[in-house]
Each structure stands twice: as structure tokens, then as C-alpha cells.
Amino acid sequence: MQQNIKSSRNTFFYFFVSCCFLIHSILSIQLGYFKGWGGDEWFSYRDFTWMGLPFSVLTKFQIKILGPLTRDNFLYFKTQGLFWLGVLFLVLALVYKKSKNKNTKSLIIYLVLFLSLNPFVIELNQFFRYYSLSLVTCFLIYFYNASNKNLFEQNRLKFYAFLILSPFIH
């Protein structure tokens, strides 16, 4: 009986996360249609940067698959922000599943809802997609540090590795 309740809660949570992501995607794509391509988007399209390396690699992959930017395909380039948000939601779902702490689970539910409906995050995913990658890495590092109860002395090499790698992530 207890197992069925836990399973139904997890199923409900995954349904909740999926619905929130779908709602965010619809709002984000509508905004993308409303506002065209411009501003910082040219920089992220044309220039390969070592800072935000995963973003630059994915952008080059999109250019290879989709071809050059046109009026007909610009929205596909804007979906990279949704990709990073999807990665973040996947990470939050994994942390939710592994966590036994009710406060952590409540925080994750709040974060999913907040990130899905927040107008700033919706605009961020459309026009400043590299910040979506930064958002993902910040939450990854936060939940890694929060779940790791060991002292800094025992994990300082991991913290130094994060510090060295952080310019390449965001």
C-alpha cells in the first residue's frame, strides 16, 4: 500500500513537470513568434566562445543540421533555451526522485512551477539562451553541494574542479 502511494506521487510529479514544461514551451514559442531574431542572438549564432562551451557546441550542431539562419527556421534556433530548461527539469526530477527530504522535494516543486511561469525565465529562454545553460549549471552545483554533507576538506578537489570548469560552462 505504501509503495503504491509513493509510486502515484512520483507519477503525479512527473506529470506535473511535463505539463509545466509544455506550458513553458508554448509561452516561450509564442514569445519567439512575437519578437524576431536580434540583439545578442547574432553574437551567439556567429561566434564560437569557450565560455559557455556546451552552448557553443550545440549552436554549431544546430547550424550544421538546420543550415544558415533564415526567416523560416529562426524559431528552431531559439529552442536551445528550451533544451537547457528540459535538462534542468530532468535534473530536478532526478533529485526529487532520489531525495528523502520533504523540504528538498517541496523546493523542487516550487522551482518547477516558478521557472515554468516566470516571464523573466520565458524571455531568458528565447533571447538570452546561454543564460539558460548558466541557470542549469547553477542548480546542478547547488543540488550537488546541498546533497553532499561532507566537509569541504574531504571534497575540496571536487570544488576546485567545479571552479576550474565553471568558465567553460557559463
PDB file of C-alpha atoms in Angstrom:
ATOM      1  CA  MET A   1       0.000   0.000   0.000  1.00  0.00           C
ATOM      2  CA  GLN A   2       2.788   2.420   0.968  1.00  0.00           C
ATOM      3  CA  GLN A   3       4.632   1.557  -2.249  1.00  0.00           C
ATOM      4  CA  ASN A   4       1.527   2.354  -4.345  1.00  0.00           C
ATOM      5  CA  ILE A   5       1.154   5.759  -2.684  1.00  0.00           C
ATOM      6  CA  LYS A   6       4.821   6.568  -3.317  1.00  0.00           C
ATOM      7  CA  SER A   7       4.531   5.402  -6.922  1.00  0.00           C
ATOM      8  CA  SER A   8       1.415   7.507  -7.535  1.00  0.00           C
ATOM      9  CA  ARG A   9       3.133  10.572  -6.020  1.00  0.00           C
ATOM     10  CA  ASN A  10       6.107  10.096  -8.342  1.00  0.00           C
ATOM     11  CA  THR A  11       3.797   9.606 -11.325  1.00  0.00           C
ATOM     12  CA  PHE A  12       1.901  12.761 -10.405  1.00  0.00           C
ATOM     13  CA  PHE A  13       5.182  14.677 -10.036  1.00  0.00           C
ATOM     14  CA  TYR A  14       6.431  13.565 -13.464  1.00  0.00           C
ATOM     15  CA  PHE A  15       3.074  14.513 -14.980  1.00  0.00           C
ATOM     16  CA  PHE A  16       3.294  17.892 -13.217  1.00  0.00           C
ATOM     17  CA  VAL A  17       6.827  18.524 -14.534  1.00  0.00           C
ATOM     18  CA  SER A  18       5.792  17.514 -18.065  1.00  0.00           C
ATOM     19  CA  CYS A  19       2.768  19.827 -18.007  1.00  0.00           C
ATOM     20  CA  CYS A  20       4.849  22.710 -16.656  1.00  0.00           C
ATOM     21  CA  PHE A  21       7.461  22.196 -19.369  1.00  0.00           C
ATOM     22  CA  LEU A  22       4.756  22.045 -22.041  1.00  0.00           C
ATOM     23  CA  ILE A  23       3.138  25.260 -20.776  1.00  0.00           C
ATOM     24  CA  HIS A  24       6.520  26.989 -20.635  1.00  0.00           C
ATOM     25  CA  SER A  25       7.335  25.788 -24.165  1.00  0.00           C
ATOM     26  CA  ILE A  26       4.065  27.121 -25.567  1.00  0.00           C
ATOM     27  CA  LEU A  27       4.527  30.505 -23.880  1.00  0.00           C
ATOM     28  CA  SER A  28       8.143  30.654 -24.986  1.00  0.00           C
ATOM     29  CA  ILE A  29       7.413  29.801 -28.626  1.00  0.00           C
ATOM     30  CA  GLN A  30       4.585  32.359 -28.724  1.00  0.00           C
ATOM     31  CA  LEU A  31       7.027  34.995 -27.499  1.00  0.00           C
ATOM     32  CA  GLY A  32       9.557  33.843 -30.103  1.00  0.00           C
ATOM     33  CA  TYR A  33       6.997  34.385 -32.874  1.00  0.00           C
ATOM     34  CA  PHE A  34       6.077  37.771 -31.465  1.00  0.00           C
ATOM     35  CA  LYS A  35       9.660  39.025 -31.319  1.00  0.00           C
ATOM     36  CA  GLY A  36      12.005  38.115 -34.130  1.00  0.00           C
ATOM     37  CA  TRP A  37      15.718  37.464 -34.147  1.00  0.00           C
ATOM     38  CA  GLY A  38      18.080  40.191 -32.979  1.00  0.00           C
ATOM     39  CA  GLY A  39      20.421  41.656 -30.421  1.00  0.00           C
ATOM     40  CA  ASP A  40      22.666  39.232 -28.566  1.00  0.00           C
ATOM     41  CA  GLU A  41      21.312  36.391 -30.650  1.00  0.00           C
ATOM     42  CA  TRP A  42      23.649  37.307 -33.522  1.00  0.00           C
ATOM     43  CA  PHE A  43      26.627  37.015 -31.209  1.00  0.00           C
ATOM     44  CA  SER A  44      25.560  33.590 -30.005  1.00  0.00           C
ATOM     45  CA  TYR A  45      24.875  32.487 -33.593  1.00  0.00           C
ATOM     46  CA  ARG A  46      28.065  33.753 -35.239  1.00  0.00           C
ATOM     47  CA  ASP A  47      30.774  33.451 -32.590  1.00  0.00           C
ATOM     48  CA  PHE A  48      32.077  30.271 -31.012  1.00  0.00           C
ATOM     49  CA  THR A  49      33.061  31.010 -27.407  1.00  0.00           C
ATOM     50  CA  TRP A  50      34.962  28.891 -24.922  1.00  0.00           C
ATOM     51  CA  MET A  51      32.888  30.353 -22.132  1.00  0.00           C
ATOM     52  CA  GLY A  52      29.609  28.536 -22.364  1.00  0.00           C
ATOM     53  CA  LEU A  53      31.249  25.763 -24.352  1.00  0.00           C
ATOM     54  CA  PRO A  54      28.218  23.405 -24.316  1.00  0.00           C
ATOM     55  CA  PHE A  55      26.075  26.248 -25.667  1.00  0.00           C
ATOM     56  CA  SER A  56      28.526  26.997 -28.494  1.00  0.00           C
ATOM     57  CA  VAL A  57      28.855  23.335 -29.423  1.00  0.00           C
ATOM     58  CA  LEU A  58      25.077  22.900 -29.552  1.00  0.00           C
ATOM     59  CA  THR A  59      24.705  26.079 -31.640  1.00  0.00           C
ATOM     60  CA  LYS A  60      27.261  24.800 -34.175  1.00  0.00           C
ATOM     61  CA  PHE A  61      25.414  21.473 -34.254  1.00  0.00           C
ATOM     62  CA  GLN A  62      22.145  23.307 -34.939  1.00  0.00           C
ATOM     63  CA  ILE A  63      23.783  25.264 -37.781  1.00  0.00           C
ATOM     64  CA  LYS A  64      25.087  22.030 -39.270  1.00  0.00           C
ATOM     65  CA  ILE A  65      21.637  20.370 -39.096  1.00  0.00           C
ATOM     66  CA  LEU A  66      19.386  23.357 -39.879  1.00  0.00           C
ATOM     67  CA  GLY A  67      21.672  25.288 -42.212  1.00  0.00           C
ATOM     68  CA  PRO A  68      22.085  29.048 -42.116  1.00  0.00           C
ATOM     69  CA  LEU A  69      19.650  31.190 -40.207  1.00  0.00           C
ATOM     70  CA  THR A  70      16.567  32.154 -42.223  1.00  0.00           C
ATOM     71  CA  ARG A  71      13.168  33.680 -41.595  1.00  0.00           C
ATOM     72  CA  ASP A  72      11.688  30.186 -41.756  1.00  0.00           C
ATOM     73  CA  ASN A  73      13.976  28.405 -39.282  1.00  0.00           C
ATOM     74  CA  PHE A  74      14.960  31.028 -36.694  1.00  0.00           C
ATOM     75  CA  LEU A  75      12.498  29.623 -34.172  1.00  0.00           C
ATOM     76  CA  TYR A  76      14.323  26.280 -34.216  1.00  0.00           C
ATOM     77  CA  PHE A  77      17.491  28.080 -33.139  1.00  0.00           C
ATOM     78  CA  LYS A  78      15.568  29.690 -30.286  1.00  0.00           C
ATOM     79  CA  THR A  79      14.559  26.271 -28.954  1.00  0.00           C
ATOM     80  CA  GLN A  80      18.021  25.798 -27.491  1.00  0.00           C
ATOM     81  CA  GLY A  81      16.802  27.627 -24.387  1.00  0.00           C
ATOM     82  CA  LEU A  82      14.039  25.036 -24.094  1.00  0.00           C
ATOM     83  CA  PHE A  83      16.635  22.288 -24.428  1.00  0.00           C
ATOM     84  CA  TRP A  84      18.581  23.633 -21.437  1.00  0.00           C
ATOM     85  CA  LEU A  85      15.376  24.102 -19.447  1.00  0.00           C
ATOM     86  CA  GLY A  86      14.449  20.499 -20.289  1.00  0.00           C
ATOM     87  CA  VAL A  87      17.839  19.382 -18.971  1.00  0.00           C
ATOM     88  CA  LEU A  88      17.212  21.377 -15.796  1.00  0.00           C
ATOM     89  CA  PHE A  89      13.756  19.821 -15.339  1.00  0.00           C
ATOM     90  CA  LEU A  90      15.252  16.378 -15.875  1.00  0.00           C
ATOM     91  CA  VAL A  91      17.894  17.073 -13.216  1.00  0.00           C
ATOM     92  CA  LEU A  92      15.256  18.401 -10.829  1.00  0.00           C
ATOM     93  CA  ALA A  93      13.137  15.281 -11.416  1.00  0.00           C
ATOM     94  CA  LEU A  94      16.130  13.035 -10.682  1.00  0.00           C
ATOM     95  CA  VAL A  95      16.945  14.949  -7.493  1.00  0.00           C
ATOM     96  CA  TYR A  96      13.268  14.757  -6.491  1.00  0.00           C
ATOM     97  CA  LYS A  97      13.231  11.000  -7.034  1.00  0.00           C
ATOM     98  CA  LYS A  98      16.425  10.389  -5.027  1.00  0.00           C
ATOM     99  CA  SER A  99      15.710  12.829  -2.212  1.00  0.00           C
ATOM    100  CA  LYS A 100      14.153  11.684   1.018  1.00  0.00           C
ATOM    101  CA  ASN A 101      13.983  15.230   2.386  1.00  0.00           C
ATOM    102  CA  LYS A 102      10.472  16.756   2.226  1.00  0.00           C
ATOM    103  CA  ASN A 103      11.873  20.293   2.174  1.00  0.00           C
ATOM    104  CA  THR A 104      14.004  19.489  -0.870  1.00  0.00           C
ATOM    105  CA  LYS A 105      11.021  17.950  -2.629  1.00  0.00           C
ATOM    106  CA  SER A 106       8.879  20.997  -1.836  1.00  0.00           C
ATOM    107  CA  LEU A 107      11.631  23.294  -3.117  1.00  0.00           C
ATOM    108  CA  ILE A 108      11.817  21.359  -6.378  1.00  0.00           C
ATOM    109  CA  ILE A 109       8.045  21.555  -6.900  1.00  0.00           C
ATOM    110  CA  TYR A 110       8.190  25.293  -6.285  1.00  0.00           C
ATOM    111  CA  LEU A 111      11.174  25.706  -8.640  1.00  0.00           C
ATOM    112  CA  VAL A 112       9.472  23.811 -11.461  1.00  0.00           C
ATOM    113  CA  LEU A 113       6.340  25.925 -11.142  1.00  0.00           C
ATOM    114  CA  PHE A 114       8.290  29.170 -10.762  1.00  0.00           C
ATOM    115  CA  LEU A 115      10.609  28.502 -13.711  1.00  0.00           C
ATOM    116  CA  SER A 116       7.682  27.449 -15.903  1.00  0.00           C
ATOM    117  CA  LEU A 117       5.525  30.524 -15.419  1.00  0.00           C
ATOM    118  CA  ASN A 118       8.048  33.252 -14.686  1.00  0.00           C
ATOM    119  CA  PRO A 119       8.011  35.829 -17.530  1.00  0.00           C
ATOM    120  CA  PHE A 120      11.697  36.612 -16.995  1.00  0.00           C
ATOM    121  CA  VAL A 121      12.679  32.958 -17.470  1.00  0.00           C
ATOM    122  CA  ILE A 122      10.436  32.689 -20.546  1.00  0.00           C
ATOM    123  CA  GLU A 123      12.155  35.705 -22.107  1.00  0.00           C
ATOM    124  CA  LEU A 124      15.553  34.431 -20.996  1.00  0.00           C
ATOM    125  CA  ASN A 125      14.969  31.145 -22.824  1.00  0.00           C
ATOM    126  CA  GLN A 126      14.115  32.991 -26.041  1.00  0.00           C
ATOM    127  CA  PHE A 127      16.570  35.866 -26.229  1.00  0.00           C
ATOM    128  CA  PHE A 128      19.459  35.007 -23.902  1.00  0.00           C
ATOM    129  CA  ARG A 129      19.630  31.256 -24.304  1.00  0.00           C
ATOM    130  CA  TYR A 130      23.190  30.986 -22.986  1.00  0.00           C
ATOM    131  CA  TYR A 131      21.882  32.147 -19.617  1.00  0.00           C
ATOM    132  CA  SER A 132      19.616  29.100 -19.619  1.00  0.00           C
ATOM    133  CA  LEU A 133      22.768  26.985 -19.598  1.00  0.00           C
ATOM    134  CA  SER A 134      24.066  29.095 -16.720  1.00  0.00           C
ATOM    135  CA  LEU A 135      20.811  28.510 -14.834  1.00  0.00           C
ATOM    136  CA  VAL A 136      21.173  24.755 -15.308  1.00  0.00           C
ATOM    137  CA  THR A 137      24.754  24.695 -14.060  1.00  0.00           C
ATOM    138  CA  CYS A 138      23.940  26.857 -11.035  1.00  0.00           C
ATOM    139  CA  PHE A 139      21.184  24.476  -9.951  1.00  0.00           C
ATOM    140  CA  LEU A 140      23.401  21.453 -10.644  1.00  0.00           C
ATOM    141  CA  ILE A 141      26.127  22.846  -8.428  1.00  0.00           C
ATOM    142  CA  TYR A 142      23.626  23.885  -5.740  1.00  0.00           C
ATOM    143  CA  PHE A 143      21.980  20.470  -5.509  1.00  0.00           C
ATOM    144  CA  TYR A 144      25.350  18.728  -5.655  1.00  0.00           C
ATOM    145  CA  ASN A 145      26.601  20.809  -2.732  1.00  0.00           C
ATOM    146  CA  ALA A 146      23.318  20.508  -0.826  1.00  0.00           C
ATOM    147  CA  SER A 147      23.223  16.732  -1.162  1.00  0.00           C
ATOM    148  CA  ASN A 148      26.865  16.312  -0.246  1.00  0.00           C
ATOM    149  CA  LYS A 149      27.012  16.638   3.518  1.00  0.00           C
ATOM    150  CA  ASN A 150      30.745  16.020   3.780  1.00  0.00           C
ATOM    151  CA  LEU A 151      33.136  18.705   4.864  1.00  0.00           C
ATOM    152  CA  PHE A 152      34.972  20.894   2.394  1.00  0.00           C
ATOM    153  CA  GLU A 153      38.270  19.284   3.338  1.00  0.00           C
ATOM    154  CA  GLN A 154      37.041  15.896   2.175  1.00  0.00           C
ATOM    155  CA  ASN A 155      35.706  17.247  -1.114  1.00  0.00           C
ATOM    156  CA  ARG A 156      37.954  20.161  -1.913  1.00  0.00           C
ATOM    157  CA  LEU A 157      39.235  18.561  -5.132  1.00  0.00           C
ATOM    158  CA  LYS A 158      35.661  18.384  -6.452  1.00  0.00           C
ATOM    159  CA  PHE A 159      35.058  22.011  -5.509  1.00  0.00           C
ATOM    160  CA  TYR A 160      38.300  23.061  -7.204  1.00  0.00           C
ATOM    161  CA  ALA A 161      37.297  21.080 -10.293  1.00  0.00           C
ATOM    162  CA  PHE A 162      33.973  22.982 -10.382  1.00  0.00           C
ATOM    163  CA  LEU A 163      35.889  26.232 -10.042  1.00  0.00           C
ATOM    164  CA  ILE A 164      38.263  25.378 -12.896  1.00  0.00           C
ATOM    165  CA  LEU A 165      35.464  24.122 -15.186  1.00  0.00           C
ATOM    166  CA  SER A 166      32.963  26.906 -14.459  1.00  0.00           C
ATOM    167  CA  PRO A 167      34.230  29.337 -17.148  1.00  0.00           C
ATOM    168  CA  PHE A 168      33.590  26.650 -19.753  1.00  0.00           C
ATOM    169  CA  ILE A 169      30.034  26.093 -18.536  1.00  0.00           C
ATOM    170  CA  HIS A 170      28.588  29.581 -18.122  1.00  0.00           C
TER     171      HIS A 170
END
